[in-house]
Amino acid sequence: MAFAGPEIEQLIQLLSRLPGLGPRSARRAVLHLIKKKDQLMIPLSTALDRAVIAVRSCEICGNVDTQSPCAICADPRRAETGMLIVVEDVADLWALERAGIGAVRYHVLGGVLSPLDGVGPDDLSIEALLARAPQYREIVLAVNATVEGQTTAHYITDRLGPGAPKVTRLAHGVPVGGELDYLDEGTLSQALKARTQI
Ligand code: ZN
């Protein structure tokens, strides 16, 4: 039974759809917003209104920004002749940027090939990638280490064909700070195959 007004109930319902928030955390978040109306609720409402109007998808790489081309594609210090990193979605691009990997550019696929879910090559931004690829020296396939991710990487490698540019993928192995004893067999055997000379 609803014990709060429809405006509050709707807010809880909407927030509970966010990743990482269930109904319980959403209720706590809404209560917190109500208690901090001036410091949090009003600025959040204003920020949401502004973001709704400003947000757009980059016409070149598929990143999310308030301008298109996005700040990364528009940055002349990131040469169009260098490294193009292919990711599944914007969260991966942002993760790589946070890692500070340098003057690279990106291409967001918008997902991975998954025949079971009905996702084929036409549902992803693969043709646009093939059109961009020849300008770059190296294409890094930074897709997830899942079956679908690796299938997608193989498909793209086939479509790119032999010759320039060079196509690479991320190494699979021991995480920084990780203990061997805790790793699954697949990760350990991949790490051994991808060993490097000291
Ligand atoms: Zn872009």
PDB file of C-alpha atoms and ligand atoms in Angstrom:
ATOM      1  CA  MET A   1       0.000   0.000   0.000  1.00  0.00           C
ATOM      2  CA  ALA A   2       1.326   3.414  -0.951  1.00  0.00           C
ATOM      3  CA  PHE A   3       1.911   5.601   2.079  1.00  0.00           C
ATOM      4  CA  ALA A   4       3.356   8.570   0.208  1.00  0.00           C
ATOM      5  CA  GLY A   5       1.839  10.851  -2.419  1.00  0.00           C
ATOM      6  CA  PRO A   6       2.005   9.920  -6.150  1.00  0.00           C
ATOM      7  CA  GLU A   7       4.828  12.429  -6.825  1.00  0.00           C
ATOM      8  CA  ILE A   8       7.029  10.754  -4.226  1.00  0.00           C
ATOM      9  CA  GLU A   9       6.008   7.230  -5.275  1.00  0.00           C
ATOM     10  CA  GLN A  10       6.863   8.011  -8.912  1.00  0.00           C
ATOM     11  CA  LEU A  11      10.259   9.371  -7.921  1.00  0.00           C
ATOM     12  CA  ILE A  12      11.001   6.178  -5.972  1.00  0.00           C
ATOM     13  CA  GLN A  13       9.863   4.012  -8.892  1.00  0.00           C
ATOM     14  CA  LEU A  14      12.022   5.883 -11.406  1.00  0.00           C
ATOM     15  CA  LEU A  15      15.117   5.899  -9.204  1.00  0.00           C
ATOM     16  CA  SER A  16      14.748   2.183  -8.466  1.00  0.00           C
ATOM     17  CA  ARG A  17      15.292   1.520 -12.196  1.00  0.00           C
ATOM     18  CA  LEU A  18      18.817   2.958 -12.048  1.00  0.00           C
ATOM     19  CA  PRO A  19      21.686   0.454 -12.104  1.00  0.00           C
ATOM     20  CA  GLY A  20      22.769  -0.467  -8.594  1.00  0.00           C
ATOM     21  CA  LEU A  21      19.597   0.881  -6.958  1.00  0.00           C
ATOM     22  CA  GLY A  22      16.726  -1.347  -5.853  1.00  0.00           C
ATOM     23  CA  PRO A  23      13.428  -0.143  -4.336  1.00  0.00           C
ATOM     24  CA  ARG A  24      14.969  -0.001  -0.860  1.00  0.00           C
ATOM     25  CA  SER A  25      17.945   2.186  -1.861  1.00  0.00           C
ATOM     26  CA  ALA A  26      15.635   4.297  -4.036  1.00  0.00           C
ATOM     27  CA  ARG A  27      13.385   5.020  -1.019  1.00  0.00           C
ATOM     28  CA  ARG A  28      16.429   6.000   1.037  1.00  0.00           C
ATOM     29  CA  ALA A  29      17.706   8.227  -1.787  1.00  0.00           C
ATOM     30  CA  VAL A  30      14.330   9.955  -2.162  1.00  0.00           C
ATOM     31  CA  LEU A  31      14.044  10.518   1.582  1.00  0.00           C
ATOM     32  CA  HIS A  32      17.543  11.984   1.557  1.00  0.00           C
ATOM     33  CA  LEU A  33      16.620  14.287  -1.353  1.00  0.00           C
ATOM     34  CA  ILE A  34      13.513  15.489   0.478  1.00  0.00           C
ATOM     35  CA  LYS A  35      15.474  16.210   3.652  1.00  0.00           C
ATOM     36  CA  LYS A  36      18.140  18.081   1.634  1.00  0.00           C
ATOM     37  CA  LYS A  37      15.702  19.925  -0.602  1.00  0.00           C
ATOM     38  CA  ASP A  38      17.720  23.135  -1.018  1.00  0.00           C
ATOM     39  CA  GLN A  39      21.210  21.637  -1.050  1.00  0.00           C
ATOM     40  CA  LEU A  40      20.450  18.575  -3.216  1.00  0.00           C
ATOM     41  CA  MET A  41      16.947  18.153  -4.598  1.00  0.00           C
ATOM     42  CA  ILE A  42      16.618  21.524  -6.348  1.00  0.00           C
ATOM     43  CA  PRO A  43      20.189  21.514  -7.812  1.00  0.00           C
ATOM     44  CA  LEU A  44      19.655  17.905  -8.994  1.00  0.00           C
ATOM     45  CA  SER A  45      16.393  18.830 -10.671  1.00  0.00           C
ATOM     46  CA  THR A  46      18.056  21.798 -12.402  1.00  0.00           C
ATOM     47  CA  ALA A  47      21.042  19.671 -13.460  1.00  0.00           C
ATOM     48  CA  LEU A  48      18.729  17.012 -14.929  1.00  0.00           C
ATOM     49  CA  ASP A  49      16.767  19.632 -16.875  1.00  0.00           C
ATOM     50  CA  ARG A  50      19.982  21.094 -18.294  1.00  0.00           C
ATOM     51  CA  ALA A  51      21.470  17.677 -19.129  1.00  0.00           C
ATOM     52  CA  VAL A  52      18.294  16.563 -20.948  1.00  0.00           C
ATOM     53  CA  ILE A  53      18.671  19.528 -23.301  1.00  0.00           C
ATOM     54  CA  ALA A  54      22.479  19.414 -23.665  1.00  0.00           C
ATOM     55  CA  VAL A  55      23.301  15.696 -24.005  1.00  0.00           C
ATOM     56  CA  ARG A  56      23.993  14.291 -27.444  1.00  0.00           C
ATOM     57  CA  SER A  57      25.720  11.363 -29.096  1.00  0.00           C
ATOM     58  CA  CYS A  58      28.974  12.046 -30.994  1.00  0.00           C
ATOM     59  CA  GLU A  59      28.409  11.649 -34.749  1.00  0.00           C
ATOM     60  CA  ILE A  60      31.958  10.301 -35.194  1.00  0.00           C
ATOM     61  CA  CYS A  61      32.666   7.921 -32.310  1.00  0.00           C
ATOM     62  CA  GLY A  62      29.355   7.393 -30.480  1.00  0.00           C
ATOM     63  CA  ASN A  63      30.580   8.897 -27.191  1.00  0.00           C
ATOM     64  CA  VAL A  64      28.116  10.862 -25.068  1.00  0.00           C
ATOM     65  CA  ASP A  65      28.850  14.566 -24.620  1.00  0.00           C
ATOM     66  CA  THR A  66      27.233  17.979 -24.845  1.00  0.00           C
ATOM     67  CA  GLN A  67      28.807  18.625 -28.245  1.00  0.00           C
ATOM     68  CA  SER A  68      29.152  16.657 -31.483  1.00  0.00           C
ATOM     69  CA  PRO A  69      31.908  15.913 -32.462  1.00  0.00           C
ATOM     70  CA  CYS A  70      32.648  15.168 -28.802  1.00  0.00           C
ATOM     71  CA  ALA A  71      35.534  16.792 -26.890  1.00  0.00           C
ATOM     72  CA  ILE A  72      37.761  13.762 -27.621  1.00  0.00           C
ATOM     73  CA  CYS A  73      37.103  13.741 -31.383  1.00  0.00           C
ATOM     74  CA  ALA A  74      37.493  17.539 -31.527  1.00  0.00           C
ATOM     75  CA  ASP A  75      40.834  17.513 -29.675  1.00  0.00           C
ATOM     76  CA  PRO A  76      43.625  18.061 -32.247  1.00  0.00           C
ATOM     77  CA  ARG A  77      46.203  16.599 -29.850  1.00  0.00           C
ATOM     78  CA  ARG A  78      44.571  13.217 -30.396  1.00  0.00           C
ATOM     79  CA  ALA A  79      45.868  12.434 -33.861  1.00  0.00           C
ATOM     80  CA  GLU A  80      43.633  10.711 -36.369  1.00  0.00           C
ATOM     81  CA  THR A  81      46.663   8.700 -37.424  1.00  0.00           C
ATOM     82  CA  GLY A  82      47.414   7.079 -34.069  1.00  0.00           C
ATOM     83  CA  MET A  83      45.549   4.530 -32.010  1.00  0.00           C
ATOM     84  CA  LEU A  84      41.811   3.874 -32.327  1.00  0.00           C
ATOM     85  CA  ILE A  85      40.367   1.970 -29.382  1.00  0.00           C
ATOM     86  CA  VAL A  86      37.141   0.061 -30.051  1.00  0.00           C
ATOM     87  CA  VAL A  87      34.837  -0.393 -27.024  1.00  0.00           C
ATOM     88  CA  GLU A  88      31.413  -1.923 -26.451  1.00  0.00           C
ATOM     89  CA  ASP A  89      29.838   1.089 -24.798  1.00  0.00           C
ATOM     90  CA  VAL A  90      30.435   4.562 -23.418  1.00  0.00           C
ATOM     91  CA  ALA A  91      31.083   3.263 -19.879  1.00  0.00           C
ATOM     92  CA  ASP A  92      34.160   1.426 -21.228  1.00  0.00           C
ATOM     93  CA  LEU A  93      35.382   4.572 -23.004  1.00  0.00           C
ATOM     94  CA  TRP A  94      35.035   6.569 -19.790  1.00  0.00           C
ATOM     95  CA  ALA A  95      36.833   3.841 -17.825  1.00  0.00           C
ATOM     96  CA  LEU A  96      39.780   3.945 -20.259  1.00  0.00           C
ATOM     97  CA  GLU A  97      39.867   7.744 -20.108  1.00  0.00           C
ATOM     98  CA  ARG A  98      39.954   7.599 -16.293  1.00  0.00           C
ATOM     99  CA  ALA A  99      42.920   5.245 -16.602  1.00  0.00           C
ATOM    100  CA  GLY A 100      44.716   8.069 -18.462  1.00  0.00           C
ATOM    101  CA  ILE A 101      45.981   6.034 -21.399  1.00  0.00           C
ATOM    102  CA  GLY A 102      47.038   9.034 -23.469  1.00  0.00           C
ATOM    103  CA  ALA A 103      46.276  10.697 -26.780  1.00  0.00           C
ATOM    104  CA  VAL A 104      44.019   8.075 -28.365  1.00  0.00           C
ATOM    105  CA  ARG A 105      40.639   8.116 -30.085  1.00  0.00           C
ATOM    106  CA  TYR A 106      37.720   5.756 -29.606  1.00  0.00           C
ATOM    107  CA  HIS A 107      34.920   4.004 -31.428  1.00  0.00           C
ATOM    108  CA  VAL A 108      31.829   2.916 -29.501  1.00  0.00           C
ATOM    109  CA  LEU A 109      30.169  -0.170 -31.021  1.00  0.00           C
ATOM    110  CA  GLY A 110      26.959   0.142 -29.018  1.00  0.00           C
ATOM    111  CA  GLY A 111      27.017  -3.504 -27.894  1.00  0.00           C
ATOM    112  CA  VAL A 112      28.354  -6.862 -29.044  1.00  0.00           C
ATOM    113  CA  LEU A 113      27.247  -9.495 -31.531  1.00  0.00           C
ATOM    114  CA  SER A 114      24.778 -11.824 -29.870  1.00  0.00           C
ATOM    115  CA  PRO A 115      22.719 -14.043 -32.215  1.00  0.00           C
ATOM    116  CA  LEU A 116      20.693 -15.390 -29.281  1.00  0.00           C
ATOM    117  CA  ASP A 117      19.525 -11.862 -28.429  1.00  0.00           C
ATOM    118  CA  GLY A 118      19.050 -10.993 -32.092  1.00  0.00           C
ATOM    119  CA  VAL A 119      21.979  -8.560 -32.236  1.00  0.00           C
ATOM    120  CA  GLY A 120      23.666  -8.707 -35.656  1.00  0.00           C
ATOM    121  CA  PRO A 121      26.383  -6.600 -37.332  1.00  0.00           C
ATOM    122  CA  ASP A 122      23.798  -4.072 -38.605  1.00  0.00           C
ATOM    123  CA  ASP A 123      22.738  -3.304 -35.022  1.00  0.00           C
ATOM    124  CA  LEU A 124      26.262  -2.179 -34.114  1.00  0.00           C
ATOM    125  CA  SER A 125      28.367   0.714 -35.356  1.00  0.00           C
ATOM    126  CA  ILE A 126      30.641  -1.590 -37.402  1.00  0.00           C
ATOM    127  CA  GLU A 127      30.330  -0.026 -40.890  1.00  0.00           C
ATOM    128  CA  ALA A 128      31.281   3.356 -39.402  1.00  0.00           C
ATOM    129  CA  LEU A 129      34.298   1.708 -37.759  1.00  0.00           C
ATOM    130  CA  LEU A 130      35.410   0.142 -41.066  1.00  0.00           C
ATOM    131  CA  ALA A 131      35.152   3.578 -42.673  1.00  0.00           C
ATOM    132  CA  ARG A 132      37.291   5.208 -39.963  1.00  0.00           C
ATOM    133  CA  ALA A 133      39.863   2.430 -39.590  1.00  0.00           C
ATOM    134  CA  PRO A 134      42.156   3.124 -42.609  1.00  0.00           C
ATOM    135  CA  GLN A 135      43.139   6.521 -41.145  1.00  0.00           C
ATOM    136  CA  TYR A 136      44.690   4.897 -38.073  1.00  0.00           C
ATOM    137  CA  ARG A 137      47.962   3.099 -37.437  1.00  0.00           C
ATOM    138  CA  GLU A 138      46.549   0.656 -34.895  1.00  0.00           C
ATOM    139  CA  ILE A 139      43.049  -0.582 -34.000  1.00  0.00           C
ATOM    140  CA  VAL A 140      42.784  -1.895 -30.425  1.00  0.00           C
ATOM    141  CA  LEU A 141      39.765  -4.142 -29.843  1.00  0.00           C
ATOM    142  CA  ALA A 142      39.056  -3.381 -26.172  1.00  0.00           C
ATOM    143  CA  VAL A 143      35.908  -5.517 -25.949  1.00  0.00           C
ATOM    144  CA  ASN A 144      34.950  -7.497 -22.868  1.00  0.00           C
ATOM    145  CA  ALA A 145      36.521 -10.928 -22.300  1.00  0.00           C
ATOM    146  CA  THR A 146      33.142 -12.625 -22.809  1.00  0.00           C
ATOM    147  CA  VAL A 147      32.171 -15.094 -25.551  1.00  0.00           C
ATOM    148  CA  GLU A 148      30.139 -12.358 -27.294  1.00  0.00           C
ATOM    149  CA  GLY A 149      32.974  -9.843 -26.936  1.00  0.00           C
ATOM    150  CA  GLN A 150      35.508 -12.209 -28.452  1.00  0.00           C
ATOM    151  CA  THR A 151      33.094 -13.215 -31.258  1.00  0.00           C
ATOM    152  CA  THR A 152      32.679  -9.531 -32.065  1.00  0.00           C
ATOM    153  CA  ALA A 153      36.463  -9.017 -32.062  1.00  0.00           C
ATOM    154  CA  HIS A 154      36.913 -11.917 -34.523  1.00  0.00           C
ATOM    155  CA  TYR A 155      34.166 -10.582 -36.778  1.00  0.00           C
ATOM    156  CA  ILE A 156      35.710  -7.085 -36.871  1.00  0.00           C
ATOM    157  CA  THR A 157      39.204  -8.501 -37.505  1.00  0.00           C
ATOM    158  CA  ASP A 158      37.828 -10.519 -40.457  1.00  0.00           C
ATOM    159  CA  ARG A 159      36.025  -7.499 -41.882  1.00  0.00           C
ATOM    160  CA  LEU A 160      39.120  -5.290 -41.534  1.00  0.00           C
ATOM    161  CA  GLY A 161      41.076  -7.843 -43.529  1.00  0.00           C
ATOM    162  CA  PRO A 162      44.841  -8.314 -43.716  1.00  0.00           C
ATOM    163  CA  GLY A 163      47.342  -5.477 -43.951  1.00  0.00           C
ATOM    164  CA  ALA A 164      47.226  -1.993 -42.421  1.00  0.00           C
ATOM    165  CA  PRO A 165      46.150  -0.959 -39.882  1.00  0.00           C
ATOM    166  CA  LYS A 166      47.529  -3.279 -37.250  1.00  0.00           C
ATOM    167  CA  VAL A 167      44.757  -4.897 -35.145  1.00  0.00           C
ATOM    168  CA  THR A 168      45.441  -5.738 -31.490  1.00  0.00           C
ATOM    169  CA  ARG A 169      43.381  -6.694 -28.459  1.00  0.00           C
ATOM    170  CA  LEU A 170      43.776  -6.180 -24.724  1.00  0.00           C
ATOM    171  CA  ALA A 171      45.873  -8.741 -22.858  1.00  0.00           C
ATOM    172  CA  HIS A 172      43.944 -11.135 -20.637  1.00  0.00           C
ATOM    173  CA  GLY A 173      45.638 -11.964 -17.379  1.00  0.00           C
ATOM    174  CA  VAL A 174      46.400 -11.350 -13.750  1.00  0.00           C
ATOM    175  CA  PRO A 175      44.752  -8.154 -12.416  1.00  0.00           C
ATOM    176  CA  VAL A 176      47.045  -5.608 -10.773  1.00  0.00           C
ATOM    177  CA  GLY A 177      47.192  -6.481  -7.077  1.00  0.00           C
ATOM    178  CA  GLY A 178      45.583  -9.883  -7.781  1.00  0.00           C
ATOM    179  CA  GLU A 179      46.582 -13.126  -6.100  1.00  0.00           C
ATOM    180  CA  LEU A 180      47.048 -16.201  -8.295  1.00  0.00           C
ATOM    181  CA  ASP A 181      45.268 -18.451  -5.830  1.00  0.00           C
ATOM    182  CA  TYR A 182      42.009 -16.525  -6.331  1.00  0.00           C
ATOM    183  CA  LEU A 183      41.988 -16.518 -10.147  1.00  0.00           C
ATOM    184  CA  ASP A 184      39.801 -18.842 -12.223  1.00  0.00           C
ATOM    185  CA  GLU A 185      41.520 -21.400 -14.479  1.00  0.00           C
ATOM    186  CA  GLY A 186      40.585 -19.543 -17.689  1.00  0.00           C
ATOM    187  CA  THR A 187      42.258 -16.328 -16.516  1.00  0.00           C
ATOM    188  CA  LEU A 188      45.364 -18.172 -15.297  1.00  0.00           C
ATOM    189  CA  SER A 189      45.864 -20.092 -18.542  1.00  0.00           C
ATOM    190  CA  GLN A 190      45.327 -16.895 -20.587  1.00  0.00           C
ATOM    191  CA  ALA A 191      47.851 -15.094 -18.383  1.00  0.00           C
ATOM    192  CA  LEU A 192      50.417 -17.834 -18.952  1.00  0.00           C
ATOM    193  CA  LYS A 193      49.860 -17.732 -22.731  1.00  0.00           C
ATOM    194  CA  ALA A 194      50.207 -13.930 -22.755  1.00  0.00           C
ATOM    195  CA  ARG A 195      53.364 -13.919 -20.572  1.00  0.00           C
ATOM    196  CA  THR A 196      55.994 -11.312 -21.335  1.00  0.00           C
ATOM    197  CA  GLN A 197      59.776 -11.343 -20.940  1.00  0.00           C
ATOM    198  CA  ILE A 198      61.155  -9.370 -17.977  1.00  0.00           C
TER     199      ILE A 198
HETATM  200 ZN    ZN B   1      33.551  11.505 -30.533  1.00  0.00          ZN
END
